[in-house]
Short mmCIF file of C-alpha atoms in Angstrom, two decimals:
data_model
loop_
_atom_site.label_atom_id
_atom_site.label_comp_id
_atom_site.label_asym_id
_atom_site.label_seq_id
_atom_site.Cartn_x
_atom_site.Cartn_y
_atom_site.Cartn_z
CA MET A 194 -40.65 -36.03 -1.34
CA ALA A 195 -38.50 -35.50 1.74
CA ILE A 196 -40.03 -35.86 5.21
CA ARG A 197 -39.98 -32.41 6.79
CA SER A 198 -40.30 -33.56 10.46
CA LEU A 199 -38.63 -36.86 11.27
CA GLY A 200 -39.52 -38.89 14.40
CA ALA A 201 -43.19 -38.11 14.32
CA ALA A 202 -43.90 -41.81 13.94
CA SER A 203 -41.25 -43.29 16.25
CA GLY A 204 -41.10 -40.50 18.79
CA LEU A 205 -37.31 -40.31 18.35
CA ASP A 206 -35.58 -36.94 17.67
CA LEU A 207 -34.47 -38.00 14.10
CA GLU A 208 -34.78 -34.39 12.81
CA SER A 209 -32.09 -33.25 15.14
CA LEU A 210 -29.89 -36.26 14.29
CA VAL A 211 -30.13 -35.52 10.52
CA THR A 212 -29.46 -31.82 11.13
CA GLN A 213 -26.35 -32.60 13.13
CA LEU A 214 -25.02 -35.07 10.54
CA VAL A 215 -25.60 -32.52 7.70
CA THR A 216 -23.96 -29.81 9.80
CA VAL A 217 -20.87 -31.86 10.50
CA GLU A 218 -20.57 -32.90 6.86
CA ARG A 219 -21.00 -29.25 5.69
CA ASN A 220 -18.66 -27.70 8.24
CA THR A 221 -15.81 -30.07 7.60
CA LYS A 222 -15.81 -29.49 3.82
CA VAL A 223 -16.67 -25.78 3.95
CA SER A 224 -13.93 -25.20 6.49
CA ARG A 225 -11.39 -26.72 4.08
CA LEU A 226 -12.78 -24.71 1.17
CA ASP A 227 -12.72 -21.43 3.18
CA SER A 228 -9.26 -22.09 4.41
CA THR A 229 -8.01 -22.78 0.86
CA LYS A 230 -9.74 -19.68 -0.46
CA LYS A 231 -8.27 -17.54 2.34
CA GLU A 232 -4.77 -18.77 1.47
CA LEU A 233 -5.30 -18.24 -2.25
CA ASP A 234 -6.71 -14.71 -1.71
CA SER A 235 -3.86 -13.85 0.54
CA SER A 236 -1.24 -15.14 -1.92
CA LEU A 237 -2.91 -13.33 -4.87
CA SER A 238 -2.95 -10.05 -2.92
CA GLY A 239 0.62 -10.59 -1.91
CA PHE A 240 1.82 -11.14 -5.44
CA GLY A 241 -0.23 -8.07 -6.49
CA LYS A 242 1.56 -5.96 -3.88
CA LEU A 243 4.91 -7.38 -4.90
CA LYS A 244 4.30 -6.67 -8.63
CA SER A 245 3.07 -3.16 -7.80
CA ALA A 246 6.34 -2.47 -5.77
CA LEU A 247 8.50 -3.92 -8.57
CA THR A 248 6.69 -1.92 -11.21
CA LYS A 249 7.12 1.33 -9.24
CA PHE A 250 10.82 0.56 -8.81
CA LYS A 251 11.10 -0.17 -12.51
CA ASP A 252 9.48 3.15 -13.33
CA THR A 253 12.09 4.99 -11.37
CA LEU A 254 14.73 3.15 -13.36
CA THR A 255 13.15 4.35 -16.50
CA ALA A 256 13.45 7.95 -15.26
CA LEU A 257 17.19 7.29 -14.88
CA GLY A 258 17.68 5.56 -18.21
CA ASP A 259 19.13 6.82 -21.55
CA ASP A 260 20.03 10.48 -21.29
CA LYS A 261 17.38 11.47 -18.73
CA LEU A 262 19.99 12.30 -16.12
CA ARG A 263 21.83 14.75 -18.41
CA ALA A 264 19.15 17.38 -18.21
CA ARG A 265 20.26 20.98 -18.70
CA THR A 266 18.70 24.20 -17.40
CA THR A 267 18.73 27.15 -19.68
CA SER A 268 18.21 30.62 -18.22
CA ILE A 269 18.25 34.07 -19.88
CA LYS A 270 18.86 37.45 -18.31
CA GLN A 271 16.86 39.73 -20.61
CA PRO A 272 18.15 43.23 -21.36
CA THR A 273 15.07 44.70 -19.70
CA ASP A 274 12.57 43.32 -17.19
CA THR A 275 9.50 44.32 -19.17
CA LYS A 276 10.14 42.52 -22.44
CA THR A 277 11.22 39.10 -23.74
CA TYR A 278 13.91 39.39 -26.44
CA LEU A 279 14.88 35.74 -26.82
CA GLU A 280 14.08 32.28 -25.46
CA ALA A 281 16.23 29.16 -25.52
CA LYS A 282 16.21 25.50 -24.71
CA SER A 283 19.13 23.08 -24.65
CA SER A 284 19.38 19.34 -25.18
CA SER A 285 21.10 17.03 -22.70
CA THR A 286 24.32 17.16 -24.73
CA ALA A 287 24.75 20.95 -24.57
CA ALA A 288 27.90 22.08 -22.90
CA PRO A 289 27.42 24.32 -19.78
CA GLY A 290 28.54 27.97 -20.19
CA ASN A 291 27.59 31.62 -20.33
CA PHE A 292 26.91 33.49 -23.57
CA ASP A 293 26.45 37.11 -24.52
CA VAL A 294 23.67 37.40 -27.10
CA LYS A 295 22.74 40.43 -29.17
CA VAL A 296 19.69 40.39 -31.39
CA LYS A 297 20.50 42.56 -34.39
CA SER A 298 17.43 41.89 -36.55
CA LEU A 299 14.40 39.73 -36.86
CA ALA A 300 13.58 37.71 -39.89
CA THR A 301 11.13 39.42 -42.23
CA GLY A 302 8.80 38.45 -45.05
CA SER A 303 8.62 40.43 -48.32
CA ARG A 304 6.14 43.21 -48.89
CA LEU A 305 4.95 44.01 -52.48
CA GLU A 306 3.03 47.02 -53.69
CA SER A 307 1.29 48.04 -56.93
CA ALA A 308 2.54 51.21 -58.68
CA ASP A 309 1.27 54.60 -57.59
CA LEU A 310 -1.97 55.62 -59.23
CA ALA A 311 -2.33 52.26 -60.87
CA TYR A 312 -5.84 52.03 -59.33
CA GLY A 313 -8.24 54.73 -58.32
CA SER A 314 -10.46 52.62 -56.04
CA ALA A 315 -11.06 49.11 -54.87
CA SER A 316 -13.78 48.76 -57.57
CA ASP A 317 -11.40 49.26 -60.46
CA VAL A 318 -11.12 46.39 -62.90
CA VAL A 319 -7.70 44.64 -62.70
CA SER A 320 -8.01 42.80 -66.07
CA ALA A 321 -10.31 42.79 -69.03
CA THR A 322 -9.34 39.20 -69.88
CA ALA A 323 -9.05 36.03 -67.90
CA GLY A 324 -5.76 34.47 -66.85
CA LYS A 325 -3.84 32.75 -64.16
CA LEU A 326 -1.29 34.13 -61.59
CA THR A 327 1.21 31.95 -59.80
CA PHE A 328 2.56 32.97 -56.36
CA GLU A 329 5.96 31.51 -55.32
CA ALA A 330 8.34 31.79 -52.41
CA ASP A 331 10.93 29.42 -51.01
CA GLY A 332 9.75 26.49 -53.11
CA LYS A 333 6.11 26.90 -52.23
CA SER A 334 3.42 27.97 -54.71
CA PHE A 335 -0.27 28.45 -55.30
CA ASP A 336 -2.43 29.75 -58.21
CA VAL A 337 -5.11 32.42 -58.46
CA ASN A 338 -7.47 32.48 -61.39
CA VAL A 339 -8.29 35.99 -62.55
CA THR A 340 -11.64 36.38 -64.37
CA ALA A 341 -12.44 38.96 -67.00
CA GLY A 342 -13.69 42.17 -65.38
CA MET A 343 -12.51 41.18 -61.88
CA THR A 344 -12.21 44.19 -59.57
CA LEU A 345 -9.35 44.98 -57.31
CA ASP A 346 -11.41 44.01 -54.17
CA GLN A 347 -12.46 40.78 -55.79
CA PHE A 348 -8.81 40.01 -56.58
CA ARG A 349 -7.83 40.75 -52.92
CA LYS A 350 -10.39 38.19 -51.70
CA ALA A 351 -9.37 35.66 -54.37
CA VAL A 352 -5.76 35.77 -53.15
CA ASN A 353 -6.62 35.55 -49.40
CA ASN A 354 -9.00 32.56 -50.05
CA ALA A 355 -6.84 30.74 -52.61
CA GLU A 356 -6.37 27.06 -52.03
CA GLY A 357 -2.76 26.28 -50.89
CA ASN A 358 -2.10 29.88 -49.89
CA PHE A 359 1.18 29.52 -47.87
CA GLY A 360 0.93 32.75 -46.05
CA VAL A 361 0.34 35.56 -48.53
CA SER A 362 -2.01 38.33 -47.39
CA ALA A 363 -3.59 40.79 -49.81
CA ASN A 364 -4.82 44.23 -48.63
CA ILE A 365 -6.03 47.47 -50.21
CA ILE A 366 -4.87 50.89 -48.96
CA ASN A 367 -6.67 53.98 -50.15
CA ALA A 368 -3.74 56.48 -50.08
CA GLY A 369 -5.44 59.49 -51.60
CA SER A 370 -5.32 61.39 -54.89
CA THR A 371 -1.55 61.69 -55.15
CA THR A 372 -0.89 57.97 -54.65
CA GLY A 373 -4.19 56.34 -55.44
CA THR A 374 -5.39 53.02 -54.26
CA LYS A 375 -2.56 50.57 -53.57
CA LEU A 376 -2.60 46.77 -53.60
CA VAL A 377 -0.26 45.52 -50.87
CA LEU A 378 0.84 41.87 -50.66
CA THR A 379 2.77 40.55 -47.70
CA SER A 380 4.38 37.09 -47.39
CA SER A 381 5.03 35.19 -44.25
CA ILE A 382 7.93 33.38 -45.88
CA THR A 383 11.13 34.94 -44.34
CA GLY A 384 14.81 34.81 -45.18
CA MET A 385 17.06 36.45 -47.65
CA ASN A 386 16.27 35.65 -51.34
CA ASN A 387 12.80 34.34 -50.36
CA ASP A 388 10.93 37.28 -51.82
CA LEU A 389 7.41 36.65 -53.07
CA ARG A 390 7.37 36.24 -56.89
CA ILE A 391 4.21 36.55 -59.03
CA THR A 392 4.17 35.27 -62.66
CA ASN A 393 1.34 35.05 -65.15
CA ASP A 394 0.14 33.16 -68.28
CA ASN A 395 -1.40 36.28 -69.90
CA ALA A 396 0.43 39.57 -70.57
CA ALA A 397 -2.81 41.37 -69.64
CA LEU A 398 -1.91 40.41 -66.02
CA ASP A 399 1.53 41.99 -66.05
CA SER A 400 0.21 44.79 -63.84
CA LEU A 401 -0.41 42.20 -61.11
CA SER A 402 2.91 40.46 -61.54
CA THR A 403 6.49 40.89 -60.38
CA ARG A 404 7.66 39.42 -63.75
CA ALA A 405 6.14 40.42 -67.02
CA ASN A 406 4.81 37.63 -69.15
CA GLY A 407 7.69 35.81 -70.92
CA SER A 408 10.32 37.58 -68.85
CA THR A 409 12.89 36.09 -66.42
CA ILE A 410 13.66 39.33 -64.68
CA ASP A 411 12.15 40.15 -61.32
CA GLY A 412 10.72 43.67 -61.17
CA SER A 413 9.69 43.65 -64.85
CA GLY A 414 6.01 43.63 -63.93
CA GLY A 415 3.74 46.08 -62.36
CA ILE A 416 4.10 44.89 -58.78
CA GLY A 417 7.30 45.88 -57.02
CA VAL A 418 9.09 44.70 -53.95
CA ASP A 419 8.83 47.42 -51.29
CA ILE A 420 10.47 45.43 -48.52
CA ALA A 421 12.65 42.43 -49.29
CA ALA A 422 12.52 39.21 -47.21
CA GLY A 423 15.45 39.16 -44.78
CA ASP A 424 17.29 37.00 -42.35
CA ALA A 425 17.27 37.25 -38.56
CA GLU A 426 20.74 38.01 -37.29
CA ILE A 427 22.31 37.66 -33.81
CA GLU A 428 25.72 37.95 -32.37
CA VAL A 429 26.89 35.25 -29.91
CA ASP A 430 29.92 36.48 -28.02
CA GLY A 431 30.53 38.88 -30.91
CA ILE A 432 30.19 36.23 -33.63
CA SER A 433 27.49 36.97 -36.20
CA VAL A 434 25.00 34.21 -36.95
CA LYS A 435 22.06 34.46 -39.43
CA SER A 436 18.87 32.46 -39.84
CA GLU A 437 16.11 32.73 -42.46
CA ASN A 438 13.59 32.61 -39.65
CA ASN A 439 13.60 33.66 -36.00
CA THR A 440 14.81 30.29 -34.73
CA PHE A 441 18.56 29.57 -34.47
CA THR A 442 19.32 25.85 -34.17
CA ASN A 443 22.83 24.99 -33.04
CA ALA A 444 24.10 28.57 -33.19
CA ILE A 445 25.20 27.40 -29.79
CA GLN A 446 25.72 23.66 -30.20
CA ASP A 447 22.72 21.60 -29.04
CA THR A 448 20.72 24.66 -28.13
CA GLU A 449 17.78 26.30 -29.92
CA LEU A 450 17.37 30.08 -29.67
CA THR A 451 14.13 31.88 -30.65
CA VAL A 452 14.35 35.70 -30.96
CA SER A 453 11.29 37.98 -30.70
CA ALA A 454 12.80 41.50 -30.40
CA VAL A 455 15.92 43.46 -31.29
CA THR A 456 18.00 44.12 -28.15
CA PRO A 457 18.80 47.69 -27.18
CA ASP A 458 22.19 49.02 -28.25
CA GLY A 459 24.83 48.26 -25.62
CA ASN A 460 22.41 46.10 -23.61
CA ASN A 461 22.69 42.42 -24.67
CA ALA A 462 21.02 39.31 -23.20
CA THR A 463 23.00 36.77 -21.15
CA LEU A 464 22.33 33.05 -21.80
CA THR A 465 23.38 30.49 -19.17
CA ILE A 466 23.39 26.75 -19.71
CA GLU A 467 23.92 24.68 -16.61
CA THR A 468 23.57 21.00 -15.57
CA ASP A 469 20.31 20.25 -13.77
CA LYS A 470 21.78 18.85 -10.59
CA LYS A 471 18.62 19.33 -8.62
CA ALA A 472 16.51 17.25 -11.07
CA ALA A 473 19.21 14.53 -11.15
CA GLU A 474 19.23 14.32 -7.35
CA GLU A 475 15.46 14.09 -7.18
CA LYS A 476 15.36 11.24 -9.67
CA ILE A 477 18.10 9.35 -7.80
CA LYS A 478 16.31 9.79 -4.44
CA ALA A 479 13.11 8.58 -6.01
CA PHE A 480 14.96 5.46 -7.22
CA MET A 481 16.31 4.98 -3.65
CA ASP A 482 12.87 5.42 -2.05
CA ALA A 483 11.30 2.89 -4.48
CA TYR A 484 14.00 0.39 -3.65
CA ASN A 485 13.52 0.81 0.03
CA SER A 486 9.75 0.49 -0.41
CA LEU A 487 10.27 -2.74 -2.39
CA LEU A 488 12.52 -4.11 0.37
CA THR A 489 9.93 -3.22 3.05
CA GLU A 490 7.20 -4.92 1.05
CA VAL A 491 9.23 -8.09 0.46
CA ASN A 492 10.17 -8.29 4.18
CA THR A 493 6.45 -7.97 5.13
CA LEU A 494 5.33 -10.55 2.60
CA THR A 495 8.02 -13.14 3.58
CA LYS A 496 8.20 -12.74 7.31
CA ASN A 497 7.82 -16.00 9.25
CA ARG A 498 5.11 -16.85 11.74
CA THR A 499 6.12 -16.15 15.36
CA ILE A 500 5.36 -18.84 17.92
CA GLY A 501 5.22 -18.11 21.71
CA ASP A 502 7.39 -19.71 24.41
CA ASP A 503 4.92 -22.53 24.84
CA GLY A 504 5.74 -23.72 21.35
CA LYS A 505 2.07 -23.63 20.33
CA THR A 506 0.54 -20.11 20.59
CA VAL A 507 0.82 -17.99 17.38
CA VAL A 508 2.17 -14.56 18.50
CA ALA A 509 2.22 -13.11 14.97
CA GLU A 510 1.06 -14.50 11.63
CA GLY A 511 3.53 -14.94 8.82
CA GLY A 512 3.57 -12.97 5.60
CA ALA A 513 1.31 -13.82 2.71
CA LEU A 514 4.20 -15.22 0.70
CA SER A 515 6.39 -16.56 3.49
CA SER A 516 6.40 -20.08 1.95
CA ASP A 517 7.22 -19.00 -1.59
CA PRO A 518 11.01 -19.02 -2.25
CA MET A 519 10.64 -17.01 -5.45
CA VAL A 520 10.02 -13.78 -3.64
CA ARG A 521 13.30 -13.85 -1.77
CA SER A 522 15.00 -14.89 -4.98
CA ILE A 523 13.73 -11.73 -6.65
CA MET A 524 15.09 -9.52 -3.92
CA SER A 525 18.39 -11.48 -3.92
CA GLN A 526 18.86 -10.90 -7.64
CA VAL A 527 18.04 -7.17 -7.38
CA THR A 528 20.42 -6.67 -4.53
CA LYS A 529 23.15 -8.57 -6.18
CA THR A 530 22.82 -6.45 -9.33
CA LEU A 531 22.91 -3.22 -7.32
CA GLY A 532 26.03 -4.36 -5.62
CA SER A 533 27.89 -4.93 -8.86
CA ALA A 534 30.46 -2.85 -10.66
CA PHE A 535 29.44 -1.10 -13.87
CA SER A 536 32.03 -0.13 -16.44
CA SER A 537 29.64 2.26 -18.16
CA GLY A 538 30.43 4.94 -15.52
CA GLY A 539 34.17 4.75 -16.02
CA ALA A 540 36.80 4.38 -13.40
CA GLU A 541 35.61 7.44 -11.54
CA LEU A 542 32.00 6.21 -11.01
CA ASN A 543 31.67 2.45 -11.46
CA ASN A 544 29.28 1.55 -8.61
CA LEU A 545 26.75 2.99 -6.21
CA TYR A 546 29.30 3.41 -3.46
CA ALA A 547 31.35 5.76 -5.64
CA LEU A 548 28.16 7.76 -6.15
CA GLY A 549 27.70 7.99 -2.31
CA ILE A 550 24.97 5.46 -1.95
CA THR A 551 25.35 2.72 0.62
CA PHE A 552 23.08 0.12 2.38
CA ASN A 553 22.40 0.47 6.12
CA ASP A 554 21.97 -2.32 8.67
CA GLN A 555 18.40 -2.90 7.53
CA GLY A 556 19.54 -3.30 3.87
CA LYS A 557 18.03 0.01 2.81
CA MET A 558 19.72 2.55 0.55
CA GLU A 559 20.96 5.80 2.06
CA ILE A 560 23.29 8.71 1.43
CA SER A 561 25.04 8.98 4.81
CA SER A 562 26.54 12.16 6.20
CA THR A 563 28.78 10.18 8.53
CA ARG A 564 32.44 9.60 7.78
CA LEU A 565 33.80 6.15 8.51
CA TYR A 566 37.42 5.16 8.77
CA GLY A 567 38.58 8.53 7.49
CA ALA A 568 36.87 8.19 4.14
CA ASP A 569 34.50 10.75 2.64
CA SER A 570 30.87 10.52 3.66
CA GLY A 571 28.26 9.44 1.24
CA ARG A 572 26.98 12.94 1.02
CA GLU A 573 30.38 14.30 0.15
CA ARG A 574 30.86 11.64 -2.58
CA PHE A 575 27.37 12.29 -3.98
CA ASP A 576 27.90 16.14 -4.06
CA ASP A 577 31.28 15.65 -5.71
CA ALA A 578 29.80 13.37 -8.45
CA LEU A 579 27.08 15.96 -9.15
CA GLU A 580 29.66 18.74 -9.41
CA ASN A 581 32.52 17.03 -11.17
CA ASN A 582 31.11 13.87 -12.84
CA TYR A 583 27.60 14.95 -13.72
CA ASP A 584 27.44 13.19 -17.06
CA LYS A 585 29.20 10.08 -15.65
CA ILE A 586 26.17 9.64 -13.35
CA ALA A 587 23.98 9.34 -16.46
CA ASP A 588 26.44 6.84 -17.93
CA LEU A 589 26.43 4.78 -14.61
CA PHE A 590 22.63 4.43 -14.81
CA GLY A 591 21.66 4.86 -18.45
CA ALA A 592 24.44 3.71 -20.66
CA SER A 593 24.51 0.26 -22.24
CA GLY A 594 25.43 -2.16 -19.44
CA GLY A 595 24.52 0.39 -16.80
CA ILE A 596 22.39 0.01 -13.74
CA THR A 597 19.10 0.73 -15.46
CA LYS A 598 19.36 -1.81 -18.20
CA SER A 599 20.84 -4.45 -15.95
CA LEU A 600 18.03 -4.13 -13.36
CA ASP A 601 15.37 -3.88 -16.01
CA LYS A 602 16.53 -7.22 -17.39
CA VAL A 603 16.27 -8.76 -13.90
CA ILE A 604 12.83 -7.30 -13.11
CA SER A 605 11.27 -7.83 -16.55
CA GLN A 606 11.57 -11.63 -16.20
CA PHE A 607 9.08 -11.28 -13.35
CA THR A 608 6.77 -8.40 -14.27
CA ASP A 609 6.42 -8.78 -18.09
CA ARG A 610 3.21 -10.12 -19.58
CA ASP A 611 4.68 -13.65 -19.71
CA GLY A 612 6.77 -13.14 -16.60
CA LEU A 613 6.89 -15.42 -13.53
CA LEU A 614 4.75 -13.19 -11.37
CA VAL A 615 2.01 -13.00 -13.99
CA ASN A 616 2.14 -16.77 -14.29
CA LYS A 617 1.87 -17.08 -10.55
CA GLU A 618 -1.18 -14.74 -10.52
CA THR A 619 -2.82 -16.70 -13.37
CA SER A 620 -2.34 -19.95 -11.54
CA LEU A 621 -3.75 -18.54 -8.31
CA LYS A 622 -6.79 -17.17 -10.17
CA ASP A 623 -7.37 -20.61 -11.78
CA GLN A 624 -7.19 -22.23 -8.36
CA LEU A 625 -9.74 -19.67 -7.07
CA LYS A 626 -12.06 -20.51 -9.90
CA LYS A 627 -11.70 -24.20 -9.11
CA ASN A 628 -12.39 -23.48 -5.41
CA THR A 629 -15.63 -21.72 -6.44
CA LYS A 630 -16.65 -24.65 -8.64
CA ASP A 631 -15.75 -27.13 -5.84
CA ARG A 632 -18.03 -25.06 -3.51
CA GLU A 633 -20.87 -25.11 -5.98
CA ALA A 634 -20.40 -28.88 -6.46
CA PHE A 635 -20.38 -29.42 -2.69
CA GLU A 636 -23.60 -27.42 -2.26
CA ARG A 637 -25.24 -29.75 -4.75
CA TYR A 638 -23.80 -32.80 -2.93
CA ILE A 639 -24.97 -31.59 0.53
CA VAL A 640 -28.53 -31.16 -0.73
CA SER A 641 -28.38 -34.73 -2.13
CA TYR A 642 -26.81 -35.94 1.12
CA GLU A 643 -29.51 -34.47 3.27
CA GLU A 644 -32.21 -35.85 1.02
CA THR A 645 -30.72 -39.29 1.26
CA LEU A 646 -30.49 -39.10 5.05
CA ARG A 647 -34.11 -37.96 5.34
CA GLN A 648 -35.23 -40.84 3.12
CA ARG A 649 -33.24 -43.36 5.16
CA TYR A 650 -34.25 -42.00 8.54
CA GLY A 651 -37.81 -41.46 7.29
CA ALA A 652 -38.00 -45.13 6.44
CA LEU A 653 -36.55 -45.98 9.82
CA ASP A 654 -39.02 -43.73 11.52
CA SER A 655 -41.91 -45.35 9.64
CA THR A 656 -40.66 -48.89 10.44
CA LEU A 657 -40.16 -48.05 14.13
CA GLY A 658 -43.57 -46.48 14.26
CA GLN A 659 -45.13 -49.64 12.74
CA LEU A 660 -43.26 -51.86 15.19
CA GLN A 661 -44.34 -49.76 18.10
CA SER A 662 -47.88 -49.91 16.88
CA THR A 663 -47.70 -53.69 16.48
CA SER A 664 -46.10 -54.05 19.86
CA SER A 665 -48.86 -52.02 21.49
CA TYR A 666 -51.57 -54.12 19.69
CA LEU A 667 -49.98 -57.40 20.79
CA VAL A 668 -49.74 -56.25 24.37
CA GLN A 669 -53.37 -55.18 24.31
CA GLN A 670 -54.47 -58.50 22.82
CA LEU A 671 -52.45 -60.51 25.27
CA ALA A 672 -53.93 -58.50 28.09
CA ASN A 673 -57.40 -59.50 27.00
CA LEU A 674 -56.65 -63.22 26.94
CA PRO A 675 -58.36 -65.27 29.78
CA ARG A 676 -56.31 -65.64 32.86
CA PHE A 677 -53.50 -63.61 31.15
CA GLY A 678 -53.35 -61.38 34.01
CA SER A 679 -52.71 -64.21 36.53
#
């Protein structure tokens, strides 16, 4: 058991001595551990910031890749301000232009009716025997089983609730004594020659069919087509185009039109397809801002420590990654790639300078409005590219061998799951774990060290105490000897 108060026997301040020795041992090691942990934390944070800046920059590259810079805006001047007659959207490959569009008709589904006076009320029996009806339109079909004694209203419900019903609606209209009760069937399948057809497997159901049992002739049954299914029709610059539904795909190449109302006579809609220059400029500026932020972050992380004139005083601390050469290497590779020529943009637009983007004295991207040496300014070159080489900008960035894929290849070797930055972070985290284990091991050591010191100095204290006691006894005995005092 450790002695809690050393020096009690000898009178020496051994407690203070042990405390000082333990403190010196602890502070020396803890200082090294704290310094190591601070450096590791700083480096880990620095690599995290670097990876974040690189990832953000890479995200802006993604927004410039493929055909994302070929965006088109599609606008429509409707014939009237109170109604929408058609809508449109264009893909990135649609050619800009203005088009006059007239909506002549909308696509319709077929409407079928039973014969006049075929039924007197909804409770009339439609068939005395059982059978099956098959409903067909445009390659789709479903069956309705008719039971013996089924009423007209029960038949209506059976049609509407049939499994696989592709859009057939059955209704009953009570038209009065001269017409009777009518069964009306409407189909949502539109397009010419897509009329609803009803066939049966029992001649007793001919009154509910468009084809009599055993016949191949439409109209031979008791249900007739009141309104035939029809196509939608539009005129684009006077050219007639039809569709079996209300959507026209590629009537204007790479554009989808959806019509919802017939336009008034002599008052057509105007469709305008334009390049989306504003969106392209915003994406390119986001790319430039992300690069500039990356450069600022790298400069902050790699700045050197500043020493005062006395050669000793630290005026400013260095960046968290100032001693790591990989960071500057990353920026060097990115900058070198950006300064390259790219054949993907063609002779007109084969580098960033041709697009109007240059690097200022701080190495940051800019589109300058200043003319130098009689050449066009960056702003003039940029506006000219948007106006006259819009799709070439997309090629410069997004085509195979363009800026996006070239930079992505450079950055991915650092930011991917098995990239160099991730490996760096993993290594630093492992070192931090080791630092924690070293600290725990040291805490166990310092407890043992203190215990050892207390045992040693406790023994010393006991020995000194005994020696002092013996000395005092001897002095006392000698003092009592005869004539000892003289």
